[in-house]
Amino acid sequence: MLKTFSWSQMVFLTRNFLFKRVLFISLFLFQIIFPSLLHAQNGTVQNTENKYRAHHWGVEDGLSQGTVYDMIKDQNGFLWIGTQHGLNRFDGSSFKKYLADKTGKNKTIRGNTINGLIEDSLHNIWIGTDKGLSRYDIKADTFTHFASADPRQSSIPFWATKDEVFYWDYPESQLAAYNIHTFSKRQLAKIATADSVGFGVSDHYPVFDKGSNSIWLERGFGNPGGGLFQISLTTGEKKEYTWPCFKKIPNHGHGSEGMRYDRRRNSIWINNADGLLEFMLKDKQIHHVDALKDFEKLKDFWLWAGIDIDAQGRIWEGTSKGMIVYNPADQSVHLLFSNDSVLQKNVTEANVLIYCDRDGMVWSGTWSSKGIYQVIPFSQALTHYVSNPKQPHSLSTDFVFNCSDGGRGGIWMSTDNGINIFDEQTGLIQGILKKDLQCSNGEGKGIAIACIDTTSQKAWVNAQDLFKMDLATRQCIPVIFKDINGKRIPLLTGGFPTPYQKTCILTTNYGGLQEIFIVNPDSTVAEQILSFPDGTLDFFKTATDDHFIFLRQPDSTVNLTYSLIGRKWIRIPNPLDSIPWTKIIFNKADQTYWLATEKTLNHYNKNFSLIQVYSQQDGLPELAICGMIPDKNNNLWFNTESSIHQLDIISGRVTMLSEKDGFQKQNFTSMLNFGKSASGDLYLPGGVFGTGFNRINPSWYVKTTSAVYLQSLLVNEKPVLLPTGINNLKELPLSYSENMITIETGILDFYSGGNNHIRYKLGEKADWQYPLNSARYTIHYEDLAPGNYTLVMQASNASNEFIGPEKILLIRISPPWWQTGWARLLFGLAFVFVLWNFIQYRSRSLKQRNAELEEKVMHRTMELKHSLEDLRATQTQLIQREKMASLGELTAGIAHEIQNPLNFVNNFSDINSELIDEMKQEIKSGNLEEGLHVADIVKENNLKINNHGKRADSIVKGMLLHSRQNAGQFELTNVNVLADEYLRLSYHGLRAKDKSFNATILTDFDPTIEKISIVPQDIGRVLLNLFNNAFYAVAEKKKIISESLPAAASGEMGYEPTISASTKKMDDLVEIRIKDNGMGIPNKLLDKIFQPFFTTKPTGEGTGLGLSLSYEIITKGHGGTIEVDTKEKEFTEFIIRIPQINHSTKQPNADLT
Amino acid sequence: MKILVVDDEKDVRALFEQRFRKEIRDGEMDFAFAYSGEEALGYLNSLNHEAVLILSDINMPGMSGLELLKQIKTHFEKPPPTVMMITAFGDDENYQHAMRLGADDFLTKPLNFTHLREKLKTVK
């Protein structure tokens, strides 16, 4: 079989390489090599040593005590662990402790020393304690206690029949039975001291033989010769069975420690000082298992008490050398964990019990307070190999960039310092340095395996030049490149190889073109077959099968597929050409194509018909697929930049390898690829970003499931009385007021060690909810409306995939009584009755009321006349209040405006006095010229004093004018001056209130406007009102922006509060526009802004009269118009148009001014 | 000593030139004037932050004195020039704000020029 590898020019990768790799890259100039896919041949025998792993659980993990006498897995999946102090319920990661409680409540055990656990046919658990027998009801989650004549003594259950539980009744010196339905007790057999049974841990092990209706017990240590003791339940007859001393040691005790009944073989397996014995019930013959004889020869070898039979009929026993598995079917013996001497010893040290649960897991309990060992019956699918300089035969370097099968159980690794050959059987590595090969004399240490033909044991290797190498002799012959005309081309180095039938296709750059060559396995010449302009192809993605070469055009949806027709390579249009794929592989075994795109994984049959598209819904990772390879069962394995996944071809689910599978977090480059050995193991090199390589045994990959269970339930934050055990709860009926529910869940999962999560949803069709990590097991609902709810819960498994069973709880919240059907009917009837009465009453009283009304109308008319007069007076007051309010806002502004000129007046008059003194001095000294100069300055200053005085004067006048209560007179006024003055007043007014406030003020006054006839204080008031509003709007907007953004960002937002005022002369009217870029006015409020008392300012800040008065002044007072143009959150513009009419000096005709 | 006076009132120039005519004549002080915060920043930038003392009004259209102060104290070369704020609104809030932004002194209008002269001399 031919195997090839892809090469690429380093330049594509250099950018991504870590610095430490750069040195290597510069030396290893030309190629990096990628393994291609290979198909498995015959499987090899797996090394059984790796098929198990073990995990220790102790007091530090929450176990109540470390000396474990018995364990049993219940129907729900919990493991019950009986210790010397307390009973434990274990869910795979956490322990729930049950300790004796003297109050006698039924929520826990009565005695703390747990001697035995037995599950009856109803799946309830019988618990033997030092205070008698108890029974745990698995559905109700309660304990029932059975009185013992002497509660200080133990009772130990050891057997369950369909209707009874058999147990040691020590106080009565008998074997007894409880009926599990009626709880009636009966004696099975009386035990005498002379019987020498009932010693220590062997109490767990009596066996009931249904065939002979007898019980088999172990003889104690004290009995010479040991043996079995049979008590017939029919006759009460007792009989001893002994066996010879197999070890032939004088005075040897021969007492047995543990035994188990084998249903398939109808025999009893006995763990004994003489070794492992099998007692056949049919012929009462005893057999010694000789298969263990190699162990028996060892010094300090003995058997501990633990013995059990697994589902496959294998016998597990705890020995001083470790855990031994004996398979009676083939007489094979395995010692577990032979690679790990510490674990090997610990797992059965002071072993008191071995328990094979129904899930294939094996549990070992210890005498020495060390807790339990969990033996998990499969090993991790992935093994990560890294270099270890201390260990001979390990990787020579951590930089491995391809792994390829060299046949004969050897995987050839290309690394940055030569080739490493990995022996699949032994796990040992043999390194070949470049200098040991006869390939090239080029520089650099790197050798890249390009192709291996396992049949002929030939490989192509690239060590600067391309060579053909004999795998056995390591002889190298250079490969020659020839162009399309058969002319020899000087050395070609860069290239990307892919297999094609028996040949190797090489894509490379030469002469400014992208060229494709083919190398035959029986030749040392690479012949050119195709040629493309530079940049046409993405060489890294070139893919092949036995018929086609798939060439990917970068950034294009037109890809090129070629096939050999006769002797020519012809482009054959292919359905895949239009798909922007990133990777294609062909699985020869099932004749299908796998095609990866950025987001999907597509599966095609050999005719390129689509079989299935897999997406993230099927578990596909978000990251793009890098390498792909099918395993022996046609499941697809692939990696991304940081993970390895398996697509199960049968379930269609994609799962991800996690720590439980041996996966360690690592990064892969996108161009790495898998290799596959003949045995079916997959190899993924770590590449530049990873270390070493990963070996995956696909058959060891186990997808475990987990299940949600319920721990506690709170309704309205209080525990509720449930008719059954919380975990058995299927339906939760609640009343309308009990609508706050808190459910504490747990996860049953013996594989993940607690690294999993739950998800839940209320209603089958709802979206899943994932609790926060801080409350990862808690489900909480509040204010649930009356109705029926289906709470669905699910737990993720060790790979964090939700593939386990869904747990369902129906929550029924009944409506309050007044919302029920009959209550509604009652309400309806009551309403009809009341209505009928009301109508009766109304018709009687209406006539009477009519007369009363007539009288009232008369009275009200009189009152209204008075009210109208009052209202007029009030209106006048309100208008004055508005005037004063706007004035109030101005006071600070005015003060500032006056303060500044006054300062100048004071300063310049001070200076003038000084200057006059100076002037006098000069005159006295005869410096007349200097005196005159000073006099000029004095005069100038005086002018300034005058100007500033006038400035202050005009401000005060304006203020008085504004506040005057009676109506003003029409005067010829300069609108530009008026607008400017009020703009300043308004601005300073606001500035006085908000010191940080700033605004850009733009004015555009039309100088051609002549004085027009207006009432200046009225128009001034309008302008002031509009300016105040404008400033308020921009200030608000600035505040909102700065509150919603951090200071720095709000600055960057570049909101520049801007107010503009402009005037314009138009034919026979003057237009004044006042615009701000503030909050704008919402459309729905536009109709209201001119209404009296409408304001958007907070209560107390505005009178709501400003705009309505302005409207009156402009329209009624001056016969003009006032319009508003606005866009919410952007701007507001008021447009005032006043006609140029000479009113001479008359009063305006507005009623309201 | 170069002093930059920033105020939107144009007559401030005449006022300062006359009040400090002796110091100017003797070459003890050298005044420059800017009529807005923006102009002041432009001036400082163009002269490579030459002024060692800046007297600025707070209430000015456009960039306020406080904004100018912030700009100077955060963006100018170390050590930033001394900045004294002047305002007609001598309230506590203005004062606190100016001090938080790093003002070196806080003066209220009307300015006491005798006092200011003393201050300027000590800065020197």
PDB file of N, CA and C in Angstrom, chain A residues 904 907-908 911-912 914-915 937-938 940-945 948, chain B residues 5 7 9-22 24 31-35 113:
ATOM      1  N   PHE A 904     -14.766  97.463  34.858  1.00  0.00           N
ATOM      2  CA  PHE A 904     -13.959  98.323  33.983  1.00  0.00           C
ATOM      3  C   PHE A 904     -14.047  99.770  34.408  1.00  0.00           C
ATOM      4  N   ASN A 907     -11.909 100.173  37.469  1.00  0.00           N
ATOM      5  CA  ASN A 907     -10.487 100.020  37.176  1.00  0.00           C
ATOM      6  C   ASN A 907      -9.937 101.219  36.421  1.00  0.00           C
ATOM      7  N   PHE A 908     -10.673 101.568  35.346  1.00  0.00           N
ATOM      8  CA  PHE A 908     -10.136 102.656  34.530  1.00  0.00           C
ATOM      9  C   PHE A 908     -10.164 103.974  35.267  1.00  0.00           C
ATOM     10  N   ILE A 911      -7.148 103.935  37.413  1.00  0.00           N
ATOM     11  CA  ILE A 911      -5.948 104.162  36.621  1.00  0.00           C
ATOM     12  C   ILE A 911      -5.854 105.634  36.246  1.00  0.00           C
ATOM     13  N   ASN A 912      -7.025 106.158  35.860  1.00  0.00           N
ATOM     14  CA  ASN A 912      -7.006 107.571  35.476  1.00  0.00           C
ATOM     15  C   ASN A 912      -6.491 108.460  36.591  1.00  0.00           C
ATOM     16  N   GLU A 914      -4.392 107.695  38.874  1.00  0.00           N
ATOM     17  CA  GLU A 914      -2.927 107.505  38.907  1.00  0.00           C
ATOM     18  C   GLU A 914      -2.287 108.268  37.768  1.00  0.00           C
ATOM     19  N   LEU A 915      -2.926 108.129  36.564  1.00  0.00           N
ATOM     20  CA  LEU A 915      -2.336 108.751  35.387  1.00  0.00           C
ATOM     21  C   LEU A 915      -2.317 110.268  35.503  1.00  0.00           C
ATOM     22  N   ILE A 937      -4.017 109.143  26.975  1.00  0.00           N
ATOM     23  CA  ILE A 937      -4.430 107.847  27.543  1.00  0.00           C
ATOM     24  C   ILE A 937      -5.596 108.039  28.483  1.00  0.00           C
ATOM     25  N   VAL A 938      -5.514 109.118  29.292  1.00  0.00           N
ATOM     26  CA  VAL A 938      -6.587 109.402  30.242  1.00  0.00           C
ATOM     27  C   VAL A 938      -7.897 109.575  29.483  1.00  0.00           C
ATOM     28  N   GLU A 940      -8.673 108.412  26.538  1.00  0.00           N
ATOM     29  CA  GLU A 940      -9.096 107.100  26.008  1.00  0.00           C
ATOM     30  C   GLU A 940      -9.793 106.288  27.095  1.00  0.00           C
ATOM     31  N   ASN A 941      -9.170 106.296  28.260  1.00  0.00           N
ATOM     32  CA  ASN A 941      -9.743 105.541  29.378  1.00  0.00           C
ATOM     33  C   ASN A 941     -11.109 106.081  29.740  1.00  0.00           C
ATOM     34  N   ASN A 942     -11.211 107.394  29.709  1.00  0.00           N
ATOM     35  CA  ASN A 942     -12.470 108.021  30.046  1.00  0.00           C
ATOM     36  C   ASN A 942     -13.570 107.548  29.094  1.00  0.00           C
ATOM     37  N   LEU A 943     -13.189 107.455  27.833  1.00  0.00           N
ATOM     38  CA  LEU A 943     -14.131 106.965  26.818  1.00  0.00           C
ATOM     39  C   LEU A 943     -14.586 105.539  27.152  1.00  0.00           C
ATOM     40  N   LYS A 944     -13.594 104.758  27.592  1.00  0.00           N
ATOM     41  CA  LYS A 944     -13.919 103.370  27.970  1.00  0.00           C
ATOM     42  C   LYS A 944     -14.878 103.350  29.147  1.00  0.00           C
ATOM     43  N   ILE A 945     -14.599 104.240  30.117  1.00  0.00           N
ATOM     44  CA  ILE A 945     -15.470 104.311  31.305  1.00  0.00           C
ATOM     45  C   ILE A 945     -16.886 104.633  30.861  1.00  0.00           C
ATOM     46  N   HIS A 948     -18.555 101.609  29.083  1.00  0.00           N
ATOM     47  CA  HIS A 948     -18.969 100.551  29.995  1.00  0.00           C
ATOM     48  C   HIS A 948     -20.122 101.004  30.854  1.00  0.00           C
TER      49      HIS A 948
ATOM     50  N   VAL B   5      -2.804  86.427  29.296  1.00  0.00           N
ATOM     51  CA  VAL B   5      -4.096  86.740  29.899  1.00  0.00           C
ATOM     52  C   VAL B   5      -5.183  86.315  28.921  1.00  0.00           C
ATOM     53  N   ASP B   7      -9.173  86.396  28.253  1.00  0.00           N
ATOM     54  CA  ASP B   7     -10.476  86.955  28.637  1.00  0.00           C
ATOM     55  C   ASP B   7     -11.189  87.376  27.366  1.00  0.00           C
ATOM     56  N   GLU B   9     -13.300  89.793  27.205  1.00  0.00           N
ATOM     57  CA  GLU B   9     -13.485  91.254  27.199  1.00  0.00           C
ATOM     58  C   GLU B   9     -12.221  91.901  26.624  1.00  0.00           C
ATOM     59  N   LYS B  10     -12.398  92.586  25.496  1.00  0.00           N
ATOM     60  CA  LYS B  10     -11.212  93.116  24.801  1.00  0.00           C
ATOM     61  C   LYS B  10     -10.496  94.200  25.606  1.00  0.00           C
ATOM     62  N   ASP B  11     -11.291  94.920  26.433  1.00  0.00           N
ATOM     63  CA  ASP B  11     -10.679  96.029  27.180  1.00  0.00           C
ATOM     64  C   ASP B  11      -9.726  95.565  28.266  1.00  0.00           C
ATOM     65  N   VAL B  12      -9.734  94.278  28.520  1.00  0.00           N
ATOM     66  CA  VAL B  12      -8.830  93.734  29.520  1.00  0.00           C
ATOM     67  C   VAL B  12      -7.378  94.031  29.153  1.00  0.00           C
ATOM     68  N   ARG B  13      -7.121  94.023  27.860  1.00  0.00           N
ATOM     69  CA  ARG B  13      -5.762  94.282  27.399  1.00  0.00           C
ATOM     70  C   ARG B  13      -5.295  95.654  27.877  1.00  0.00           C
ATOM     71  N   ALA B  14      -6.131  96.710  27.588  1.00  0.00           N
ATOM     72  CA  ALA B  14      -5.774  98.064  28.002  1.00  0.00           C
ATOM     73  C   ALA B  14      -5.600  98.121  29.518  1.00  0.00           C
ATOM     74  N   LEU B  15      -6.496  97.431  30.202  1.00  0.00           N
ATOM     75  CA  LEU B  15      -6.477  97.446  31.659  1.00  0.00           C
ATOM     76  C   LEU B  15      -5.159  96.886  32.205  1.00  0.00           C
ATOM     77  N   PHE B  16      -4.788  95.704  31.723  1.00  0.00           N
ATOM     78  CA  PHE B  16      -3.556  95.077  32.213  1.00  0.00           C
ATOM     79  C   PHE B  16      -2.325  95.886  31.814  1.00  0.00           C
ATOM     80  N   GLU B  17      -2.332  96.382  30.575  1.00  0.00           N
ATOM     81  CA  GLU B  17      -1.145  97.118  30.108  1.00  0.00           C
ATOM     82  C   GLU B  17      -0.925  98.381  30.924  1.00  0.00           C
ATOM     83  N   GLN B  18      -2.074  98.965  31.381  1.00  0.00           N
ATOM     84  CA  GLN B  18      -1.910 100.186  32.174  1.00  0.00           C
ATOM     85  C   GLN B  18      -1.620  99.873  33.635  1.00  0.00           C
ATOM     86  N   ARG B  19      -2.302  98.889  34.141  1.00  0.00           N
ATOM     87  CA  ARG B  19      -2.077  98.516  35.538  1.00  0.00           C
ATOM     88  C   ARG B  19      -0.633  98.062  35.761  1.00  0.00           C
ATOM     89  N   PHE B  20      -0.081  97.343  34.774  1.00  0.00           N
ATOM     90  CA  PHE B  20       1.286  96.838  34.950  1.00  0.00           C
ATOM     91  C   PHE B  20       2.271  97.597  34.082  1.00  0.00           C
ATOM     92  N   ARG B  21       1.939  98.911  33.799  1.00  0.00           N
ATOM     93  CA  ARG B  21       2.791  99.630  32.862  1.00  0.00           C
ATOM     94  C   ARG B  21       4.223  99.751  33.373  1.00  0.00           C
ATOM     95  N   LYS B  22       4.343  99.844  34.699  1.00  0.00           N
ATOM     96  CA  LYS B  22       5.682  99.992  35.267  1.00  0.00           C
ATOM     97  C   LYS B  22       6.487  98.708  35.048  1.00  0.00           C
ATOM     98  N   ILE B  24       5.964  96.416  32.882  1.00  0.00           N
ATOM     99  CA  ILE B  24       6.225  96.177  31.459  1.00  0.00           C
ATOM    100  C   ILE B  24       7.405  97.026  31.010  1.00  0.00           C
ATOM    101  N   PHE B  31       3.348  90.724  28.770  1.00  0.00           N
ATOM    102  CA  PHE B  31       1.977  90.202  28.662  1.00  0.00           C
ATOM    103  C   PHE B  31       1.616  89.823  27.234  1.00  0.00           C
ATOM    104  N   ALA B  32       0.844  88.749  27.141  1.00  0.00           N
ATOM    105  CA  ALA B  32       0.223  88.411  25.864  1.00  0.00           C
ATOM    106  C   ALA B  32      -1.254  88.225  26.166  1.00  0.00           C
ATOM    107  N   PHE B  33      -2.083  88.437  25.150  1.00  0.00           N
ATOM    108  CA  PHE B  33      -3.520  88.373  25.392  1.00  0.00           C
ATOM    109  C   PHE B  33      -4.200  87.434  24.407  1.00  0.00           C
ATOM    110  N   ALA B  34      -5.154  86.710  24.934  1.00  0.00           N
ATOM    111  CA  ALA B  34      -5.966  85.863  24.054  1.00  0.00           C
ATOM    112  C   ALA B  34      -7.407  86.109  24.450  1.00  0.00           C
ATOM    113  N   TYR B  35      -8.318  86.138  23.443  1.00  0.00           N
ATOM    114  CA  TYR B  35      -9.702  86.493  23.727  1.00  0.00           C
ATOM    115  C   TYR B  35     -10.640  85.285  23.801  1.00  0.00           C
ATOM    116  N   PHE B 113      -5.618  94.541  41.913  1.00  0.00           N
ATOM    117  CA  PHE B 113      -4.367  94.494  41.144  1.00  0.00           C
ATOM    118  C   PHE B 113      -3.126  94.560  42.018  1.00  0.00           C
TER     119      PHE B 113
END
